[in-house]
PDB file of C-alpha atoms and ligand atoms in Angstrom:
ATOM      1  CA  MET A   5      -0.029   0.020   0.065  1.00  0.00           C
ATOM      2  CA  VAL A   6       1.436   3.405  -0.936  1.00  0.00           C
ATOM      3  CA  LYS A   7       1.388   5.977   1.752  1.00  0.00           C
ATOM      4  CA  PRO A   8      -1.318   8.460   0.838  1.00  0.00           C
ATOM      5  CA  ALA A   9       0.503  11.681   0.403  1.00  0.00           C
ATOM      6  CA  VAL A  10      -0.785  13.173  -2.768  1.00  0.00           C
ATOM      7  CA  THR A  11      -3.088  16.102  -3.365  1.00  0.00           C
ATOM      8  CA  TYR A  12      -5.213  16.230  -6.398  1.00  0.00           C
ATOM      9  CA  PHE A  13      -6.978  19.204  -8.030  1.00  0.00           C
ATOM     10  CA  LEU A  14      -9.786  18.951 -10.568  1.00  0.00           C
ATOM     11  CA  SER A  15     -12.883  21.048 -11.673  1.00  0.00           C
ATOM     12  CA  ASP A  16     -15.652  21.422 -13.948  1.00  0.00           C
ATOM     13  CA  LEU A  17     -17.122  17.997 -14.218  1.00  0.00           C
ATOM     14  CA  HIS A  18     -20.551  19.395 -14.981  1.00  0.00           C
ATOM     15  CA  LEU A  19     -22.172  16.169 -14.261  1.00  0.00           C
ATOM     16  CA  GLY A  20     -25.783  16.029 -15.441  1.00  0.00           C
ATOM     17  CA  ALA A  21     -25.235  18.629 -18.202  1.00  0.00           C
ATOM     18  CA  THR A  22     -27.789  18.160 -21.007  1.00  0.00           C
ATOM     19  CA  TYR A  23     -24.890  18.703 -23.580  1.00  0.00           C
ATOM     20  CA  MET A  24     -23.074  15.569 -22.667  1.00  0.00           C
ATOM     21  CA  SER A  25     -23.329  12.912 -25.427  1.00  0.00           C
ATOM     22  CA  ASP A  26     -23.520  10.010 -23.113  1.00  0.00           C
ATOM     23  CA  GLU A  27     -24.221  10.908 -19.500  1.00  0.00           C
ATOM     24  CA  ARG A  28     -23.698   7.439 -18.127  1.00  0.00           C
ATOM     25  CA  GLU A  29     -20.201   7.191 -19.822  1.00  0.00           C
ATOM     26  CA  HIS A  30     -19.259  10.685 -18.546  1.00  0.00           C
ATOM     27  CA  GLU A  31     -20.014   9.665 -15.087  1.00  0.00           C
ATOM     28  CA  ARG A  32     -18.013   6.365 -15.532  1.00  0.00           C
ATOM     29  CA  ARG A  33     -14.913   8.121 -16.699  1.00  0.00           C
ATOM     30  CA  VAL A  34     -15.113  10.597 -13.778  1.00  0.00           C
ATOM     31  CA  ILE A  35     -15.444   7.663 -11.380  1.00  0.00           C
ATOM     32  CA  ASP A  36     -12.453   5.953 -12.943  1.00  0.00           C
ATOM     33  CA  MET A  37     -10.450   9.110 -12.580  1.00  0.00           C
ATOM     34  CA  LEU A  38     -11.251   9.409  -8.861  1.00  0.00           C
ATOM     35  CA  LYS A  39     -10.506   5.602  -8.420  1.00  0.00           C
ATOM     36  CA  MET A  40      -7.118   6.133  -9.887  1.00  0.00           C
ATOM     37  CA  MET A  41      -6.543   9.165  -7.532  1.00  0.00           C
ATOM     38  CA  SER A  42      -7.687   7.150  -4.607  1.00  0.00           C
ATOM     39  CA  HIS A  43      -4.492   4.901  -4.641  1.00  0.00           C
ATOM     40  CA  ASP A  44      -2.276   7.523  -3.390  1.00  0.00           C
ATOM     41  CA  ALA A  45      -4.643  10.533  -2.530  1.00  0.00           C
ATOM     42  CA  ARG A  46      -4.482  12.132   0.921  1.00  0.00           C
ATOM     43  CA  THR A  47      -6.663  15.030  -0.268  1.00  0.00           C
ATOM     44  CA  VAL A  48      -8.922  15.771  -3.305  1.00  0.00           C
ATOM     45  CA  TYR A  49     -10.040  19.132  -4.109  1.00  0.00           C
ATOM     46  CA  LEU A  50     -13.090  19.382  -6.385  1.00  0.00           C
ATOM     47  CA  LEU A  51     -12.865  23.090  -7.385  1.00  0.00           C
ATOM     48  CA  GLY A  52     -16.392  23.771  -8.490  1.00  0.00           C
ATOM     49  CA  ASP A  53     -18.877  23.078 -11.159  1.00  0.00           C
ATOM     50  CA  VAL A  54     -18.959  19.488  -9.974  1.00  0.00           C
ATOM     51  CA  LEU A  55     -22.612  19.297 -10.992  1.00  0.00           C
ATOM     52  CA  ASP A  56     -24.269  21.243 -13.897  1.00  0.00           C
ATOM     53  CA  TYR A  57     -27.030  22.033 -11.601  1.00  0.00           C
ATOM     54  CA  TRP A  58     -27.980  21.358  -7.990  1.00  0.00           C
ATOM     55  CA  PHE A  59     -30.683  22.616  -5.669  1.00  0.00           C
ATOM     56  CA  GLU A  60     -31.402  20.798  -2.482  1.00  0.00           C
ATOM     57  CA  TYR A  61     -34.626  21.230  -0.427  1.00  0.00           C
ATOM     58  CA  ARG A  62     -34.766  20.489   3.352  1.00  0.00           C
ATOM     59  CA  THR A  63     -36.190  17.019   2.816  1.00  0.00           C
ATOM     60  CA  VAL A  64     -35.684  16.368  -0.943  1.00  0.00           C
ATOM     61  CA  VAL A  65     -32.793  16.375  -3.299  1.00  0.00           C
ATOM     62  CA  PRO A  66     -32.523  16.137  -7.021  1.00  0.00           C
ATOM     63  CA  ARG A  67     -32.224  12.662  -8.741  1.00  0.00           C
ATOM     64  CA  GLY A  68     -29.142  11.248 -10.365  1.00  0.00           C
ATOM     65  CA  HIS A  69     -25.353  11.072  -9.599  1.00  0.00           C
ATOM     66  CA  VAL A  70     -25.654   8.113  -7.625  1.00  0.00           C
ATOM     67  CA  ARG A  71     -22.538   6.285  -8.516  1.00  0.00           C
ATOM     68  CA  PHE A  72     -20.569   9.391  -8.273  1.00  0.00           C
ATOM     69  CA  PHE A  73     -21.746  10.201  -4.862  1.00  0.00           C
ATOM     70  CA  GLY A  74     -21.021   6.579  -3.853  1.00  0.00           C
ATOM     71  CA  GLN A  75     -17.449   7.040  -5.067  1.00  0.00           C
ATOM     72  CA  LEU A  76     -17.011  10.193  -2.968  1.00  0.00           C
ATOM     73  CA  ALA A  77     -18.618   8.561   0.082  1.00  0.00           C
ATOM     74  CA  SER A  78     -16.225   5.556  -0.183  1.00  0.00           C
ATOM     75  CA  MET A  79     -13.281   8.031  -0.518  1.00  0.00           C
ATOM     76  CA  VAL A  80     -14.220   9.761   2.438  1.00  0.00           C
ATOM     77  CA  ASP A  81     -14.925   6.594   4.293  1.00  0.00           C
ATOM     78  CA  SER A  82     -11.458   5.304   3.531  1.00  0.00           C
ATOM     79  CA  GLY A  83      -9.828   8.420   5.058  1.00  0.00           C
ATOM     80  CA  ILE A  84      -9.345  10.685   2.050  1.00  0.00           C
ATOM     81  CA  GLU A  85     -10.144  14.288   2.628  1.00  0.00           C
ATOM     82  CA  VAL A  86     -12.519  15.543   0.088  1.00  0.00           C
ATOM     83  CA  TYR A  87     -13.230  19.307  -0.627  1.00  0.00           C
ATOM     84  CA  TRP A  88     -16.113  20.361  -2.850  1.00  0.00           C
ATOM     85  CA  PHE A  89     -15.905  24.112  -3.668  1.00  0.00           C
ATOM     86  CA  ALA A  90     -19.278  25.753  -4.916  1.00  0.00           C
ATOM     87  CA  GLY A  91     -18.797  26.791  -8.555  1.00  0.00           C
ATOM     88  CA  ASN A  92     -21.392  29.160 -10.430  1.00  0.00           C
ATOM     89  CA  HIS A  93     -23.217  26.018 -11.606  1.00  0.00           C
ATOM     90  CA  ASP A  94     -23.380  24.240  -8.122  1.00  0.00           C
ATOM     91  CA  ILE A  95     -23.854  27.386  -5.935  1.00  0.00           C
ATOM     92  CA  TRP A  96     -26.664  25.924  -3.782  1.00  0.00           C
ATOM     93  CA  LEU A  97     -24.946  23.373  -1.810  1.00  0.00           C
ATOM     94  CA  PHE A  98     -26.369  23.644   1.466  1.00  0.00           C
ATOM     95  CA  ASP A  99     -25.787  20.789   4.068  1.00  0.00           C
ATOM     96  CA  TYR A 100     -26.835  17.593   2.379  1.00  0.00           C
ATOM     97  CA  LEU A 101     -23.544  16.762   0.669  1.00  0.00           C
ATOM     98  CA  SER A 102     -21.517  17.615   3.671  1.00  0.00           C
ATOM     99  CA  GLN A 103     -23.551  15.523   6.032  1.00  0.00           C
ATOM    100  CA  GLU A 104     -24.461  12.557   3.677  1.00  0.00           C
ATOM    101  CA  LEU A 105     -21.129  12.172   1.873  1.00  0.00           C
ATOM    102  CA  GLY A 106     -18.746  13.648   4.435  1.00  0.00           C
ATOM    103  CA  VAL A 107     -17.160  16.066   1.892  1.00  0.00           C
ATOM    104  CA  LYS A 108     -16.092  19.550   3.177  1.00  0.00           C
ATOM    105  CA  VAL A 109     -18.098  22.183   1.186  1.00  0.00           C
ATOM    106  CA  VAL A 110     -16.361  25.516   0.700  1.00  0.00           C
ATOM    107  CA  ASP A 111     -17.967  28.591  -0.736  1.00  0.00           C
ATOM    108  CA  GLY A 112     -15.431  31.113  -2.036  1.00  0.00           C
ATOM    109  CA  THR A 113     -11.681  31.025  -2.190  1.00  0.00           C
ATOM    110  CA  VAL A 114      -9.405  29.584   0.392  1.00  0.00           C
ATOM    111  CA  ILE A 115      -5.632  29.847   1.140  1.00  0.00           C
ATOM    112  CA  LYS A 116      -4.335  26.485   2.127  1.00  0.00           C
ATOM    113  CA  ASP A 117      -0.851  25.264   3.498  1.00  0.00           C
ATOM    114  CA  ILE A 118      -0.193  22.091   1.868  1.00  0.00           C
ATOM    115  CA  ASP A 119       3.153  20.367   2.890  1.00  0.00           C
ATOM    116  CA  GLY A 120       4.392  23.732   3.840  1.00  0.00           C
ATOM    117  CA  VAL A 121       3.560  25.465   0.635  1.00  0.00           C
ATOM    118  CA  LYS A 122       0.875  28.196   0.231  1.00  0.00           C
ATOM    119  CA  PHE A 123      -1.876  27.448  -2.334  1.00  0.00           C
ATOM    120  CA  PHE A 124      -4.735  29.866  -3.271  1.00  0.00           C
ATOM    121  CA  LEU A 125      -7.725  27.792  -4.297  1.00  0.00           C
ATOM    122  CA  GLY A 126     -11.164  28.776  -5.698  1.00  0.00           C
ATOM    123  CA  HIS A 127     -13.570  27.913  -8.578  1.00  0.00           C
ATOM    124  CA  GLY A 128     -12.450  31.193 -10.272  1.00  0.00           C
ATOM    125  CA  ASP A 129     -15.910  32.508 -11.212  1.00  0.00           C
ATOM    126  CA  GLY A 130     -16.249  36.428 -10.741  1.00  0.00           C
ATOM    127  CA  ILE A 131     -12.524  36.661 -10.033  1.00  0.00           C
ATOM    128  CA  GLY A 132     -11.370  39.817 -11.752  1.00  0.00           C
ATOM    129  CA  ASP A 133     -14.827  40.434 -13.064  1.00  0.00           C
ATOM    130  CA  THR A 134     -16.460  43.417 -11.471  1.00  0.00           C
ATOM    131  CA  SER A 135     -19.136  44.103 -14.085  1.00  0.00           C
ATOM    132  CA  ARG A 136     -22.356  45.176 -12.810  1.00  0.00           C
ATOM    133  CA  GLY A 137     -24.559  42.485 -14.399  1.00  0.00           C
ATOM    134  CA  PHE A 138     -22.373  39.711 -12.645  1.00  0.00           C
ATOM    135  CA  ARG A 139     -22.568  41.393  -9.212  1.00  0.00           C
ATOM    136  CA  ILE A 140     -26.344  41.659  -9.338  1.00  0.00           C
ATOM    137  CA  ILE A 141     -26.947  38.066 -10.479  1.00  0.00           C
ATOM    138  CA  ARG A 142     -24.598  36.983  -7.875  1.00  0.00           C
ATOM    139  CA  SER A 143     -26.296  38.724  -5.114  1.00  0.00           C
ATOM    140  CA  ILE A 144     -29.640  37.556  -6.158  1.00  0.00           C
ATOM    141  CA  PHE A 145     -28.396  33.857  -6.293  1.00  0.00           C
ATOM    142  CA  ARG A 146     -26.877  34.137  -2.934  1.00  0.00           C
ATOM    143  CA  ASN A 147     -29.699  36.024  -1.295  1.00  0.00           C
ATOM    144  CA  LYS A 148     -31.435  33.868   1.412  1.00  0.00           C
ATOM    145  CA  ILE A 149     -34.851  35.309   0.605  1.00  0.00           C
ATOM    146  CA  CYS A 150     -34.581  34.614  -3.130  1.00  0.00           C
ATOM    147  CA  GLN A 151     -33.388  31.138  -2.312  1.00  0.00           C
ATOM    148  CA  LYS A 152     -36.456  30.637  -0.135  1.00  0.00           C
ATOM    149  CA  LEU A 153     -38.743  31.940  -2.997  1.00  0.00           C
ATOM    150  CA  PHE A 154     -37.001  29.751  -5.399  1.00  0.00           C
ATOM    151  CA  SER A 155     -37.357  26.590  -3.481  1.00  0.00           C
ATOM    152  CA  ALA A 156     -41.261  27.250  -3.196  1.00  0.00           C
ATOM    153  CA  ILE A 157     -41.534  26.830  -6.956  1.00  0.00           C
ATOM    154  CA  HIS A 158     -42.157  23.354  -7.931  1.00  0.00           C
ATOM    155  CA  PRO A 159     -38.986  21.876  -9.171  1.00  0.00           C
ATOM    156  CA  ARG A 160     -40.899  20.518 -12.343  1.00  0.00           C
ATOM    157  CA  TRP A 161     -40.432  23.989 -13.552  1.00  0.00           C
ATOM    158  CA  THR A 162     -37.073  25.079 -12.054  1.00  0.00           C
ATOM    159  CA  VAL A 163     -34.884  22.067 -12.835  1.00  0.00           C
ATOM    160  CA  PRO A 164     -35.656  22.033 -16.635  1.00  0.00           C
ATOM    161  CA  PHE A 165     -35.106  25.697 -16.620  1.00  0.00           C
ATOM    162  CA  ALA A 166     -31.691  25.727 -15.024  1.00  0.00           C
ATOM    163  CA  TYR A 167     -30.596  22.883 -17.357  1.00  0.00           C
ATOM    164  CA  ARG A 168     -31.817  24.986 -20.504  1.00  0.00           C
ATOM    165  CA  TRP A 169     -29.952  28.132 -19.023  1.00  0.00           C
ATOM    166  CA  SER A 170     -26.801  26.153 -18.579  1.00  0.00           C
ATOM    167  CA  ARG A 171     -27.057  24.777 -22.220  1.00  0.00           C
ATOM    168  CA  HIS A 172     -27.918  28.140 -23.469  1.00  0.00           C
ATOM    169  CA  SER A 173     -24.910  29.945 -21.791  1.00  0.00           C
ATOM    170  CA  ARG A 174     -22.485  27.216 -22.936  1.00  0.00           C
ATOM    171  CA  LYS A 175     -23.809  27.930 -26.621  1.00  0.00           C
ATOM    172  CA  VAL A 176     -23.270  31.643 -26.163  1.00  0.00           C
ATOM    173  CA  ARG A 177     -19.767  31.054 -25.252  1.00  0.00           C
ATOM    174  CA  GLY A 178     -19.250  28.945 -28.360  1.00  0.00           C
ATOM    175  CA  GLY A 179     -19.349  25.418 -27.061  1.00  0.00           C
ATOM    176  CA  GLY A 180     -16.347  23.367 -27.755  1.00  0.00           C
ATOM    177  CA  VAL A 181     -12.911  23.652 -25.975  1.00  0.00           C
ATOM    178  CA  ALA A 182     -12.213  27.124 -24.510  1.00  0.00           C
ATOM    179  CA  THR A 183      -8.770  28.830 -25.372  1.00  0.00           C
ATOM    180  CA  TYR A 184      -6.663  30.927 -23.031  1.00  0.00           C
ATOM    181  CA  GLY A 185      -7.222  34.647 -23.887  1.00  0.00           C
ATOM    182  CA  GLY A 186      -3.657  35.517 -22.801  1.00  0.00           C
ATOM    183  CA  ASP A 187      -2.083  36.929 -19.583  1.00  0.00           C
ATOM    184  CA  ASP A 188      -3.396  40.507 -20.303  1.00  0.00           C
ATOM    185  CA  ASN A 189      -6.899  39.510 -20.791  1.00  0.00           C
ATOM    186  CA  GLU A 190      -7.766  36.550 -18.662  1.00  0.00           C
ATOM    187  CA  PRO A 191      -9.583  37.959 -15.490  1.00  0.00           C
ATOM    188  CA  GLN A 192      -8.023  35.358 -13.226  1.00  0.00           C
ATOM    189  CA  MET A 193      -4.463  36.259 -14.356  1.00  0.00           C
ATOM    190  CA  ARG A 194      -5.257  39.872 -13.990  1.00  0.00           C
ATOM    191  CA  PHE A 195      -6.422  39.158 -10.518  1.00  0.00           C
ATOM    192  CA  VAL A 196      -3.576  36.958  -9.525  1.00  0.00           C
ATOM    193  CA  LYS A 197      -0.947  39.428 -11.006  1.00  0.00           C
ATOM    194  CA  GLU A 198      -2.187  42.000  -8.431  1.00  0.00           C
ATOM    195  CA  TYR A 199      -3.008  39.826  -5.626  1.00  0.00           C
ATOM    196  CA  SER A 200       0.339  38.220  -5.570  1.00  0.00           C
ATOM    197  CA  LEU A 201       2.198  41.557  -5.272  1.00  0.00           C
ATOM    198  CA  LYS A 202       0.585  41.788  -1.618  1.00  0.00           C
ATOM    199  CA  HIS A 203       0.779  38.023  -0.948  1.00  0.00           C
ATOM    200  CA  PRO A 204       4.325  36.980  -1.960  1.00  0.00           C
ATOM    201  CA  ASP A 205       4.071  33.934   0.174  1.00  0.00           C
ATOM    202  CA  ILE A 206       1.466  32.184  -1.986  1.00  0.00           C
ATOM    203  CA  ARG A 207       3.248  29.776  -4.551  1.00  0.00           C
ATOM    204  CA  TYR A 208       0.460  28.446  -6.460  1.00  0.00           C
ATOM    205  CA  TYR A 209      -2.960  29.661  -7.595  1.00  0.00           C
ATOM    206  CA  ILE A 210      -5.295  26.998  -8.663  1.00  0.00           C
ATOM    207  CA  MET A 211      -8.872  27.522 -10.275  1.00  0.00           C
ATOM    208  CA  GLY A 212     -11.186  26.279 -12.717  1.00  0.00           C
ATOM    209  CA  HIS A 213     -14.307  27.719 -14.314  1.00  0.00           C
ATOM    210  CA  ARG A 214     -12.412  28.607 -17.711  1.00  0.00           C
ATOM    211  CA  HIS A 215     -12.202  25.112 -18.934  1.00  0.00           C
ATOM    212  CA  VAL A 216      -8.683  25.950 -20.391  1.00  0.00           C
ATOM    213  CA  PHE A 217      -5.722  23.833 -19.188  1.00  0.00           C
ATOM    214  CA  VAL A 218      -2.725  26.135 -18.520  1.00  0.00           C
ATOM    215  CA  ASN A 219       0.244  26.684 -16.066  1.00  0.00           C
ATOM    216  CA  ARG A 220       1.406  30.222 -16.406  1.00  0.00           C
ATOM    217  CA  PRO A 221       4.101  31.940 -14.367  1.00  0.00           C
ATOM    218  CA  VAL A 222       2.593  35.070 -12.727  1.00  0.00           C
ATOM    219  CA  GLY A 223       5.958  36.862 -11.793  1.00  0.00           C
ATOM    220  CA  ASN A 224       6.480  37.273  -8.312  1.00  0.00           C
ATOM    221  CA  GLY A 225       7.479  33.570  -8.073  1.00  0.00           C
ATOM    222  CA  ALA A 226       3.943  32.333  -8.330  1.00  0.00           C
ATOM    223  CA  ASN A 227       2.204  30.156 -10.949  1.00  0.00           C
ATOM    224  CA  LEU A 228      -1.492  30.246 -12.097  1.00  0.00           C
ATOM    225  CA  ILE A 229      -2.797  26.899 -12.829  1.00  0.00           C
ATOM    226  CA  ILE A 230      -6.395  26.627 -14.585  1.00  0.00           C
ATOM    227  CA  LEU A 231      -7.616  23.201 -14.431  1.00  0.00           C
ATOM    228  CA  GLY A 232      -9.329  22.431 -17.781  1.00  0.00           C
ATOM    229  CA  ASP A 233     -12.339  20.334 -17.473  1.00  0.00           C
ATOM    230  CA  CYS A 234     -13.531  16.728 -16.732  1.00  0.00           C
ATOM    231  CA  PHE A 235     -15.924  16.029 -19.626  1.00  0.00           C
ATOM    232  CA  ASN A 236     -14.020  16.739 -22.505  1.00  0.00           C
ATOM    233  CA  GLN A 237     -10.293  16.992 -21.619  1.00  0.00           C
ATOM    234  CA  TYR A 238     -10.323  14.908 -18.192  1.00  0.00           C
ATOM    235  CA  THR A 239      -7.374  17.095 -16.909  1.00  0.00           C
ATOM    236  CA  TYR A 240      -6.146  17.711 -13.310  1.00  0.00           C
ATOM    237  CA  ALA A 241      -3.328  18.733 -11.137  1.00  0.00           C
ATOM    238  CA  ARG A 242      -1.287  16.531  -8.929  1.00  0.00           C
ATOM    239  CA  TRP A 243       0.917  17.751  -6.034  1.00  0.00           C
ATOM    240  CA  ASP A 244       3.306  15.120  -4.421  1.00  0.00           C
ATOM    241  CA  GLY A 245       4.591  17.265  -1.611  1.00  0.00           C
ATOM    242  CA  GLN A 246       7.402  18.678  -3.837  1.00  0.00           C
ATOM    243  CA  ASN A 247       6.055  19.083  -7.398  1.00  0.00           C
ATOM    244  CA  LEU A 248       3.157  20.200  -9.055  1.00  0.00           C
ATOM    245  CA  SER A 249       2.383  18.438 -12.253  1.00  0.00           C
ATOM    246  CA  LEU A 250      -0.489  18.946 -14.793  1.00  0.00           C
ATOM    247  CA  GLU A 251      -1.935  15.645 -16.205  1.00  0.00           C
ATOM    248  CA  HIS A 252      -4.375  14.127 -18.562  1.00  0.00           C
ATOM    249  CA  PHE A 253      -6.408  11.122 -17.572  1.00  0.00           C
ATOM    250  CA  ASP A 254      -6.655   8.555 -20.261  1.00  0.00           C
ATOM    251  CA  THR A 255     -10.245   7.639 -20.487  1.00  0.00           C
ATOM    252  CA  THR A 256      -9.957   5.122 -23.229  1.00  0.00           C
ATOM    253  CA  GLU A 257      -8.596   2.275 -20.968  1.00  0.00           C
TER     254      GLU A 257
HETATM  255 MN1   MN B   2     -17.855  27.774 -13.756  1.00  0.00          MN
END
């Protein structure tokens, strides 16, 4: 048995998205990836947009994702720490997943000391984006009263609506694989460049959301890693305590 000492980072699985050609196959590949990680993982960070849509009620949760949830539960039960960051698709994680699966739900960004090295972690939505429209939508989505009102609508209307919206916003962004817009244009990079000046102790910034897979030097001795996705590219980052590597999971096996 290998001593579990590795930290894995992945994001943007978008499980349940209606644009997956084969939902069951997608879930199977994600589970294979997590099983591979389980061999030497001490900690797994899911950095947001794990599910394409999620809204839990006090006594009822959406259907689906049973095998995926089972995999997470068995990882937690075997002693692996699993963090689940809320993305902009799975904003409404209340207490079901943390209580039922034992994952640690995180809302927002976090600075973590891992093996004596400082990591800045987050989904990365809204970072460097200060547009009015974004701030308004974000405050509505996170407003407790709005959440209560939304939960009072029958899910037969809200769930199809949410999936249609997700599909539409993906289409607006052009579908396909995203491309990195350059260090001067990417909002996450612009944010990190400035932030790292005041926080020279942070070595790695790891985020998702953009669906691009890059490792860029920020200057100031730091790097920005954007994690790609886990429905098209099946990419992730691996930290073994000394080195950070960017990896592709071969889903054809
Ligand atoms: Mn996102």
